[in-house]
XYZ file of C-alpha atoms in Angstrom:
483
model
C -11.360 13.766 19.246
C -9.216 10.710 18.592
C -8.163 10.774 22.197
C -11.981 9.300 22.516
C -11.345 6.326 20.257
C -13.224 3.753 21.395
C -11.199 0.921 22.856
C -7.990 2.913 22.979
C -4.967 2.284 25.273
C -1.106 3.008 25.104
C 1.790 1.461 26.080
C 5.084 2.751 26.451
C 8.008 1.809 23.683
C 11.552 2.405 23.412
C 11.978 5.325 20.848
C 15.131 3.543 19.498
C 15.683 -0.230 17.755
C 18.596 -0.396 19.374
C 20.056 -1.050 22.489
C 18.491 1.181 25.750
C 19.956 4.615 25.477
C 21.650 4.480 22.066
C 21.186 7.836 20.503
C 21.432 6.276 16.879
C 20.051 2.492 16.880
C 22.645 -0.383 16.207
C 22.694 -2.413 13.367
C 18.656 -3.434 13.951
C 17.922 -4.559 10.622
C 20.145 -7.365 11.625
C 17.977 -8.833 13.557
C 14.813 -9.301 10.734
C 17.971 -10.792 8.241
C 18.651 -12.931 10.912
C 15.013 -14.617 11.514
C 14.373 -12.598 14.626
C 13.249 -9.544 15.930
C 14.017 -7.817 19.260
C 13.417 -10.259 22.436
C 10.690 -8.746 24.821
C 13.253 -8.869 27.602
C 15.390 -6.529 25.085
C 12.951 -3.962 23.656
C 11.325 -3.838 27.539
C 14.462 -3.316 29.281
C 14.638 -0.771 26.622
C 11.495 0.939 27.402
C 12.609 1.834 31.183
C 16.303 2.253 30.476
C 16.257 4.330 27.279
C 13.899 7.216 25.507
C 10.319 6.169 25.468
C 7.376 7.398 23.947
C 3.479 6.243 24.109
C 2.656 3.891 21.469
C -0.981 4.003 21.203
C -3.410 1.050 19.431
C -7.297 0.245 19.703
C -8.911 -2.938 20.425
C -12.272 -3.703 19.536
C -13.925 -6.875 20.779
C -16.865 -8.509 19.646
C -19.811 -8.954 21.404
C -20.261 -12.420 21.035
C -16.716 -13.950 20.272
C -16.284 -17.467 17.893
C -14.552 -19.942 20.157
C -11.335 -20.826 18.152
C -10.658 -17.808 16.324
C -7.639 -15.487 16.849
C -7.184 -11.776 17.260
C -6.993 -10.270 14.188
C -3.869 -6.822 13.656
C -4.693 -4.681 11.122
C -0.995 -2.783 9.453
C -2.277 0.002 6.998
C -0.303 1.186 4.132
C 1.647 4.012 3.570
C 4.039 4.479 5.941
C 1.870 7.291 7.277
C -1.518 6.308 7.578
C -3.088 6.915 10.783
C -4.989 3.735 12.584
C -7.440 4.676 15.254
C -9.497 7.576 13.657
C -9.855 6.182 9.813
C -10.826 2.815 10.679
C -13.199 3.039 13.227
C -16.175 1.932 11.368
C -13.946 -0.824 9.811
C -13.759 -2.159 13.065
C -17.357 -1.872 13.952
C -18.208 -3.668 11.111
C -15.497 -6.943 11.574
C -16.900 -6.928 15.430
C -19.989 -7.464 14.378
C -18.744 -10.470 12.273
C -17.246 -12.048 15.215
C -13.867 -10.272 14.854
C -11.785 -9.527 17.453
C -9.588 -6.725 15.867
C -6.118 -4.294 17.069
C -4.829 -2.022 15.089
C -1.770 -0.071 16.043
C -0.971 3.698 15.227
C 2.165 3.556 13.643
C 5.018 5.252 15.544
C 5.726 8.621 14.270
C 1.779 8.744 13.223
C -1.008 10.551 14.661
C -1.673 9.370 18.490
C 2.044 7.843 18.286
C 3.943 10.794 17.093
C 5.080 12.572 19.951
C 7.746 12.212 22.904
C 6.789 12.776 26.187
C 8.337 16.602 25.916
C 5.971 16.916 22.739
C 8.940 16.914 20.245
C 7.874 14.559 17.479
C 10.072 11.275 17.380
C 12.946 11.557 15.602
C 13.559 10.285 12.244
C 16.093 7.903 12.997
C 13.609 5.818 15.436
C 11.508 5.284 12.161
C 12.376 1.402 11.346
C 10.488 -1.541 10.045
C 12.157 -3.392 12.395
C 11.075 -1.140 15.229
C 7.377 -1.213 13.910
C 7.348 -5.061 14.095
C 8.348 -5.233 17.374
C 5.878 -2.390 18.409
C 3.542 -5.254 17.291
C 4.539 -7.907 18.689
C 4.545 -6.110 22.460
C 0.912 -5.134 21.889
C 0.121 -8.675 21.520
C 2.121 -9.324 24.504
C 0.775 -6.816 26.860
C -2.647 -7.902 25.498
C -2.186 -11.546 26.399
C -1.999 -12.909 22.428
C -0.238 -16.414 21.981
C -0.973 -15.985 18.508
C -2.999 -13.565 15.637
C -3.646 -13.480 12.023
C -1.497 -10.729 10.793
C -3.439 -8.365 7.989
C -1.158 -5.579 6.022
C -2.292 -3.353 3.394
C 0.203 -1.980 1.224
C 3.140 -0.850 2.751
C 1.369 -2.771 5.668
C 1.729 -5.931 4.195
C 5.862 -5.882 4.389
C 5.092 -5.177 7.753
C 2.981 -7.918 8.005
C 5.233 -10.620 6.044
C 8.657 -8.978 8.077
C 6.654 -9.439 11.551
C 5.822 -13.543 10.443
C 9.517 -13.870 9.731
C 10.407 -12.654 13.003
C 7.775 -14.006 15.055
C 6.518 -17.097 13.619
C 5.414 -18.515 16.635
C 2.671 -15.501 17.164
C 1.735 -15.490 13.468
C -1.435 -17.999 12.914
C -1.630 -17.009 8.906
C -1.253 -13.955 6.838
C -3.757 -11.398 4.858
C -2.225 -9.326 2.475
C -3.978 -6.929 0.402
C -2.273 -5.124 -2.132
C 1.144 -6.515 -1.441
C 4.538 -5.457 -1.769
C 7.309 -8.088 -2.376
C 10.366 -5.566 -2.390
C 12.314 -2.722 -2.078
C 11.184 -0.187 -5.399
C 8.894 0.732 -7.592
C 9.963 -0.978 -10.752
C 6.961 -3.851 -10.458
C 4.535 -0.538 -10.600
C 6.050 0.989 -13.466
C 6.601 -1.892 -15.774
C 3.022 -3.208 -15.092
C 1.619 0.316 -16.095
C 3.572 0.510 -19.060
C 2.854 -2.804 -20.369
C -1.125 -2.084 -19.780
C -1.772 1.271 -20.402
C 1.224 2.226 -22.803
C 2.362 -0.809 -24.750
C -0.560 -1.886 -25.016
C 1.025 -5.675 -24.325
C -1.112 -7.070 -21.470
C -4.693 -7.047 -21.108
C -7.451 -7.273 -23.740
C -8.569 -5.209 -26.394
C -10.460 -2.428 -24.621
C -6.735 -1.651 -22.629
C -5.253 -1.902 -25.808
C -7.507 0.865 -27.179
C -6.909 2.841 -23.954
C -2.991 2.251 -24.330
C -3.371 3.890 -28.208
C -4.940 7.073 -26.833
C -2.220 7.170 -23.411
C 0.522 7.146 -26.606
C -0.709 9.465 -28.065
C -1.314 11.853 -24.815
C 1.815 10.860 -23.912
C 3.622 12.369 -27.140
C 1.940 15.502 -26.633
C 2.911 15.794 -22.990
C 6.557 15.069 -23.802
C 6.791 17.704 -26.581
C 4.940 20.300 -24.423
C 7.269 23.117 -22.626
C 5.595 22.816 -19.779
C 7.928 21.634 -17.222
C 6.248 18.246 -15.631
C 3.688 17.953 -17.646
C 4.574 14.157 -18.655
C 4.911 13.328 -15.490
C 1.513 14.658 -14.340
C -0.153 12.605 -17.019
C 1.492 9.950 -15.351
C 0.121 10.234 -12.714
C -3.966 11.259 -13.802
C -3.675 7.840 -15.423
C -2.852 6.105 -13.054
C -5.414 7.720 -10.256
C -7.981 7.773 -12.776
C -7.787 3.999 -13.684
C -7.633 2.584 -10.317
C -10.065 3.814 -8.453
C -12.763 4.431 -11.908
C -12.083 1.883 -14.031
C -11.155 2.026 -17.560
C -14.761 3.635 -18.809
C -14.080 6.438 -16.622
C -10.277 6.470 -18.277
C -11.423 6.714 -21.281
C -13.738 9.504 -20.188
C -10.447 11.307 -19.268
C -8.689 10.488 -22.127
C -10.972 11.794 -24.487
C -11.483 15.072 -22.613
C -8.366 15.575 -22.232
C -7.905 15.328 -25.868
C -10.315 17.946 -26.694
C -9.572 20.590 -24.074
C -12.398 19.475 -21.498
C -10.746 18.472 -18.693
C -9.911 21.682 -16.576
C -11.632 20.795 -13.406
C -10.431 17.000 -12.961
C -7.088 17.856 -13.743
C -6.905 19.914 -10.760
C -8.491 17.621 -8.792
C -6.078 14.511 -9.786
C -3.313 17.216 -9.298
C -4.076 17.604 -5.447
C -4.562 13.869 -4.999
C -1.738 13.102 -6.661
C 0.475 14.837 -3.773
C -1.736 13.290 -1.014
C -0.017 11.151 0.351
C 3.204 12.585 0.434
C 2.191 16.354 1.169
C 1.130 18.581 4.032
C 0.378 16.033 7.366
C -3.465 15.454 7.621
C -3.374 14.978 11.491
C -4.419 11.755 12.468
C -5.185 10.585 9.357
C -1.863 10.607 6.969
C 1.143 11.729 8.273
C 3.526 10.805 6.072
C 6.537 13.484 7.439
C 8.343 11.085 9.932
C 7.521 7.533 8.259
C 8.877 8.441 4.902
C 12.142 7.820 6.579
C 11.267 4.565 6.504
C 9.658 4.701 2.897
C 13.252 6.049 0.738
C 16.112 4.654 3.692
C 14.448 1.071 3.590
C 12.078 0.813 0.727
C 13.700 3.170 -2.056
C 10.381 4.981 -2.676
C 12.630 7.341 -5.283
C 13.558 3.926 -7.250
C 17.240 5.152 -6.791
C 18.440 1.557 -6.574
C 16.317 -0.224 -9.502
C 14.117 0.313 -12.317
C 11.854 -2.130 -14.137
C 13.253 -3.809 -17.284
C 12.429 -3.598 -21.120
C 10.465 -6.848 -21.364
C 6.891 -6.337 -22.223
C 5.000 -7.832 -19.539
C 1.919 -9.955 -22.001
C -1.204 -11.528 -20.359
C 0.407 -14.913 -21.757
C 3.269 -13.679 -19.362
C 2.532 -15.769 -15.899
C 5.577 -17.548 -14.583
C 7.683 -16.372 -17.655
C 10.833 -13.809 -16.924
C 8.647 -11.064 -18.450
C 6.853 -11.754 -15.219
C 9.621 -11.706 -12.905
C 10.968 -8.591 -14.499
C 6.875 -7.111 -13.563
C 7.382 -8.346 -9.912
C 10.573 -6.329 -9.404
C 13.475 -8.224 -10.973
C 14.535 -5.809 -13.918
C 18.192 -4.070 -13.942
C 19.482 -1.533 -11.794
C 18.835 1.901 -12.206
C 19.855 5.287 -12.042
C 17.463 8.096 -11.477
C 16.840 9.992 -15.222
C 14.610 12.479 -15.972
C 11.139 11.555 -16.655
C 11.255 14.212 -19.506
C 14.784 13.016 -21.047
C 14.040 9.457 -20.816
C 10.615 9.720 -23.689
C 7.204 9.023 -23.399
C 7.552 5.467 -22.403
C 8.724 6.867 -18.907
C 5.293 8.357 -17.952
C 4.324 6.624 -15.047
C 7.959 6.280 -13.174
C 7.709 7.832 -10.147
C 11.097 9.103 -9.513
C 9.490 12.820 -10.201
C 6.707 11.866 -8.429
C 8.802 11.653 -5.287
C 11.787 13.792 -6.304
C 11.352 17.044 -3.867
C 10.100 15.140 -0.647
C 12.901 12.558 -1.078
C 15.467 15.513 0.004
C 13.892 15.801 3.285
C 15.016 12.086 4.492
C 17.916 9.226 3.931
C 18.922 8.101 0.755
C 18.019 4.543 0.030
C 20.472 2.060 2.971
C 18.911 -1.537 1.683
C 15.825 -3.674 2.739
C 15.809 -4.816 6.374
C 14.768 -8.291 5.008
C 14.581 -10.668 1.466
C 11.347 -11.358 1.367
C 12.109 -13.587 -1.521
C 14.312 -15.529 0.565
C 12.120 -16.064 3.548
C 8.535 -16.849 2.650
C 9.508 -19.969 1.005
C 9.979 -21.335 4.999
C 6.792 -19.705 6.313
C 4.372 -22.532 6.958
C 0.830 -20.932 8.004
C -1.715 -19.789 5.538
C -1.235 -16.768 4.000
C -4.370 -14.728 1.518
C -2.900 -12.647 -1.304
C -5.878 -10.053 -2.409
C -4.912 -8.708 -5.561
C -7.294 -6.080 -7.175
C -7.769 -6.009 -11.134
C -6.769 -2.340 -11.729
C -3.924 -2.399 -9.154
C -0.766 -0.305 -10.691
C 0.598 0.254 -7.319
C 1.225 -3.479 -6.585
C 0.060 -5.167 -9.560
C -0.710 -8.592 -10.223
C 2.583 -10.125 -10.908
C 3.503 -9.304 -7.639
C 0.815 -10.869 -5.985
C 1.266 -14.413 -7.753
C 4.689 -14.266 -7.241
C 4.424 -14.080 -3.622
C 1.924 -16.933 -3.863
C 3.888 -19.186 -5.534
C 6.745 -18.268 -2.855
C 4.499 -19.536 0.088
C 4.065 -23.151 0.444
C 0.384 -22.291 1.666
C -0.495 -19.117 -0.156
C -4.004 -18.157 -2.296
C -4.798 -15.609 -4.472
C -7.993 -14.134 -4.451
C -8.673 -11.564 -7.291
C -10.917 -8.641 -6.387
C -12.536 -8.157 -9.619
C -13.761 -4.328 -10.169
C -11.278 -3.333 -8.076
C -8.229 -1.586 -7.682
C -5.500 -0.814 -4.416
C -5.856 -1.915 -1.186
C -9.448 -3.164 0.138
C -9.139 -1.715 3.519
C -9.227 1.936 1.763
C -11.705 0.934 -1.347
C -13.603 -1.984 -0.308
C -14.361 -3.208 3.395
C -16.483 -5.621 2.085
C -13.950 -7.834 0.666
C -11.713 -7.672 3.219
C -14.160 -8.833 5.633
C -14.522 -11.971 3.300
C -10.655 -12.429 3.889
C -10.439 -11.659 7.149
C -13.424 -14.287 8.516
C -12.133 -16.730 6.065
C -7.801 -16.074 7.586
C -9.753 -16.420 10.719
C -11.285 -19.380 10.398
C -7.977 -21.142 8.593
C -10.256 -21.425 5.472
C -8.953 -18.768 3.054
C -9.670 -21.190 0.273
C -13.557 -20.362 1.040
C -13.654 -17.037 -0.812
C -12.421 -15.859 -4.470
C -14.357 -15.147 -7.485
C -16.989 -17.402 -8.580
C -18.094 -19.385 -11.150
C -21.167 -17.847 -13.024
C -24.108 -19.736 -11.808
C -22.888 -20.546 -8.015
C -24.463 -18.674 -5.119
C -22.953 -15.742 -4.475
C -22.531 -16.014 -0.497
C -18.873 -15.568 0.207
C -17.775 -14.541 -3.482
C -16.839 -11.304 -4.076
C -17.765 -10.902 -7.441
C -21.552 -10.172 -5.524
C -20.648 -7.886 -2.795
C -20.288 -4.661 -4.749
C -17.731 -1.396 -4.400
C -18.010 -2.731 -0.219
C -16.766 1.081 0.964
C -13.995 2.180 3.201
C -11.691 5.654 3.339
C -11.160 6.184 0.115
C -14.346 4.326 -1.917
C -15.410 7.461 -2.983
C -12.488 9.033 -4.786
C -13.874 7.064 -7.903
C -17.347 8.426 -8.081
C -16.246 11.745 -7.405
C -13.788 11.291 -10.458
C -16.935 9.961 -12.615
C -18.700 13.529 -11.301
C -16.128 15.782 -12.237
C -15.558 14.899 -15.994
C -19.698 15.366 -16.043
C -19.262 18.977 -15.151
C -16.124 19.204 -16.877
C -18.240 18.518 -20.139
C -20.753 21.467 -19.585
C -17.709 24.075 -19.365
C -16.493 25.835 -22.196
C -13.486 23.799 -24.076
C -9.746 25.259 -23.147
C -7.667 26.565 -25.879
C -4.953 23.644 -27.258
């Protein structure tokens, strides 16, 4: 049961970012805008004056500690994902490198959904800025001067938000898969521009861009309702976590009527995340307050720009259009917009946007503040990331006066899902205050430390690629569908 985690404790929070006993929180996003989060005199006095609930993280210590290194707190993505029950071998594995490793279960999640009456917490208690300071009074109540700060994903605003507002318990920053900012125009552009345009990569994603057109034409003269958008979506599932051999597996199967079982497959995965709660694993029914009030999951507020987005882009406003900077948006129709539009996720997220607060504003500029953070900071970027894709990640490096990028080659989003092994590189190396130490490498240099050797590395969701692989394999000895 996940009461049994091992290393599990609690420790009782103020339901509300505001002040104790507010029914609706004050203005608490002023706070992160300001440089600061809630004092622990504030949020405490909070705690026995106010609502509470029971805030629950794990702690796993190694056996034999390195003198010198900091805790390490572990933010997954989402918002939803559970911490104590997915990552449990995750944490066996980092204390066994000498890791000393929290992770806390996100209010609203799993062991940190419910109020003491056993009503769930309420939406309006779902803020970043709540979630940051649910961090930094675990690190209190633990006795932590100061820890190196890993997000994944959605995790990693949490991560970069809790260094702006805590500095002085912040030793350096991992973030894999990053975000940068409110939206999902960064995602769409970068797909487009790879696997429709055809305008960035090399010549095997330009060959894979040709067929997506032409899918893509079909789809949007079909009269079945969604059926763009769904090819949207197989693309993008497909390509991260296979690769663009297995892609082109699709592609081609699709094309000839042999793709029956996968696309039901992709069509379940592709609601995952955002569907019916898997307890204590993804719960995404109370955090996606947090994902369309304060990060405009719908991409209500922007949408990525026309530029195409070339390999020969880096540093160029074709770029900065790819990290997020294109015009403002409204939120058309997949369908009416054309083919181009297949992988915008405003469909994607239409129905399950209803159920929470339209899109209030960030609860921090990112852009503004990492410029002024001065502790190390790893950007892992994976090579088939659409989610947060690669002109993200060098934008935030260049943003950070001490920030690397490490490419995970093979790869595609978030390590602590898809590949443990890598992030263990990172998190030793952000440990140790030598994140320079790891990266791809050279052919011809030894492989220790260099990710490039160390394989798929495992985690949650490492197998959702193979089983992809699998199911075009049987999909090829069933009889073709009719066209």
């Amino acid at each position: 049961m996940a009461e049994n985690t091992p290393g599990l404790r609690r420790l009782d929070r103020p339901v509300h970012a505001g002040r104790a006993g507010d029914a609706e929180p004050t203005d608490e996003d002023a706070g992160l805008r300001a440089g600061r989060g809630a004092g622990p005199s504030g949020a405490d006095s909070a705690a026995s004056a106010g609502p509470v609930f029971s805030l629950a993280y794990v702690r796993t210590r190694p056996a034999a500690p390195v003198p010198g290194r900091p805790p390490v707190v572990i933010v997954p993505g989402g918002p939803g994902l559970a911490s104590a029950v997915p990552y449990t071998a995750l944490r066996a594995q980092a204390a066994q490198r000498g890791l000393d490793v929290l992770m806390v279960e996100h209010r609203g999640v799993g062991l940190s959904r419910r109020m003491p009456d056993g009503e769930d917490l309420p939406l309006e208690s779902m803020r970043i800025t709540a979630v940051v300071d649910d961090l930094r009074a675990v690190l209190e109540a633990e006795g932590i001067g100061r820890a190196l700060v890993v997000g994944s994903s959605y995790g990693t605003y949490v991560a970069q938000a809790f260094a702006h507002a805590h500095p002085e318990l912040t030793a350096g920053l991992v973030l894999d898969s990053p975000m940068l900012k409110a939206g999902n125009g960064a995602e769409e552009e970068w797909a487009t521009a790879l696997l429709y345009d055809g305008t960035a990569g090399d010549d095997e994603h330009r060959r894979l861009a040709h067929k997506v057109r032409d899918l893509a034409a079909e789809a949007y003269g079909s009269e079945k309702p969604g059926e763009l958008a769904a090819l949207g979506r197989a693309v993008r599932i497909v390509y991260e976590f296979g690769g663009p051999e297995v892609l082109d597996a699709f592609l081609n199967q699709r094309k000839v009527g042999a793709s029956r079982l996968v696309r039901r497959l992709l069509a379940a995965m592709g609601g995952g995340d955002t569907g019916t709660p898997v307890p204590y694993y993804m719960e995404f029914d109370r955090t996606g307050e947090i994902a369309f009030r304060e990060l405009d999951y719908g991409g209500t507020g922007r949408r990525p720009g026309t530029a195409a987005v070339g390999a020969e882009a880096e540093g160029t406003e074709a770029t900065r259009t790819a990290a997020g900077d294109g015009p403002a948006s409204g939120t058309e129709s997949v369908a009416l917009a054309g083919p181009r539009r297949l992988f915008a996720r405003s469909e994607d997220f239409a129905e399950v946007a209803r159920q929470f607060s339209p899109f209030a504003g960030e609860p921090v500029d990112l852009e503004a503040v990492l410029p002024r953070m001065r502790i190390p900071v790893t950007v892992l970027s994976g090579d088939r990331d659409l989610r947060t894709p690669r002109p993200v990640a060098e934008r935030i490096t260049a943003l950070v006066p001490e920030g690397v990028l490490v490419a995970v080659p093979d790869h595609g989003h978030s390590a602590l899902d898809t590949h443990h092994a890598a992030l263990l590189e990172a998190l030793v190396a952000g440990a140790d205050g030598k994140p320079g130490e790891i990266g791809t490498a050279e052919p011809g240099e030894p492989c220790r430390r260099r990710l490039h050797c160390l394989g798929s590395g495992g985690g949650p969701s490492a197998a959702v690629g193979p089983i992809i692989a699998l199911t075009l394999a049987l999909d090829r000895l069933l009889p073709r569908e009719r066209r």
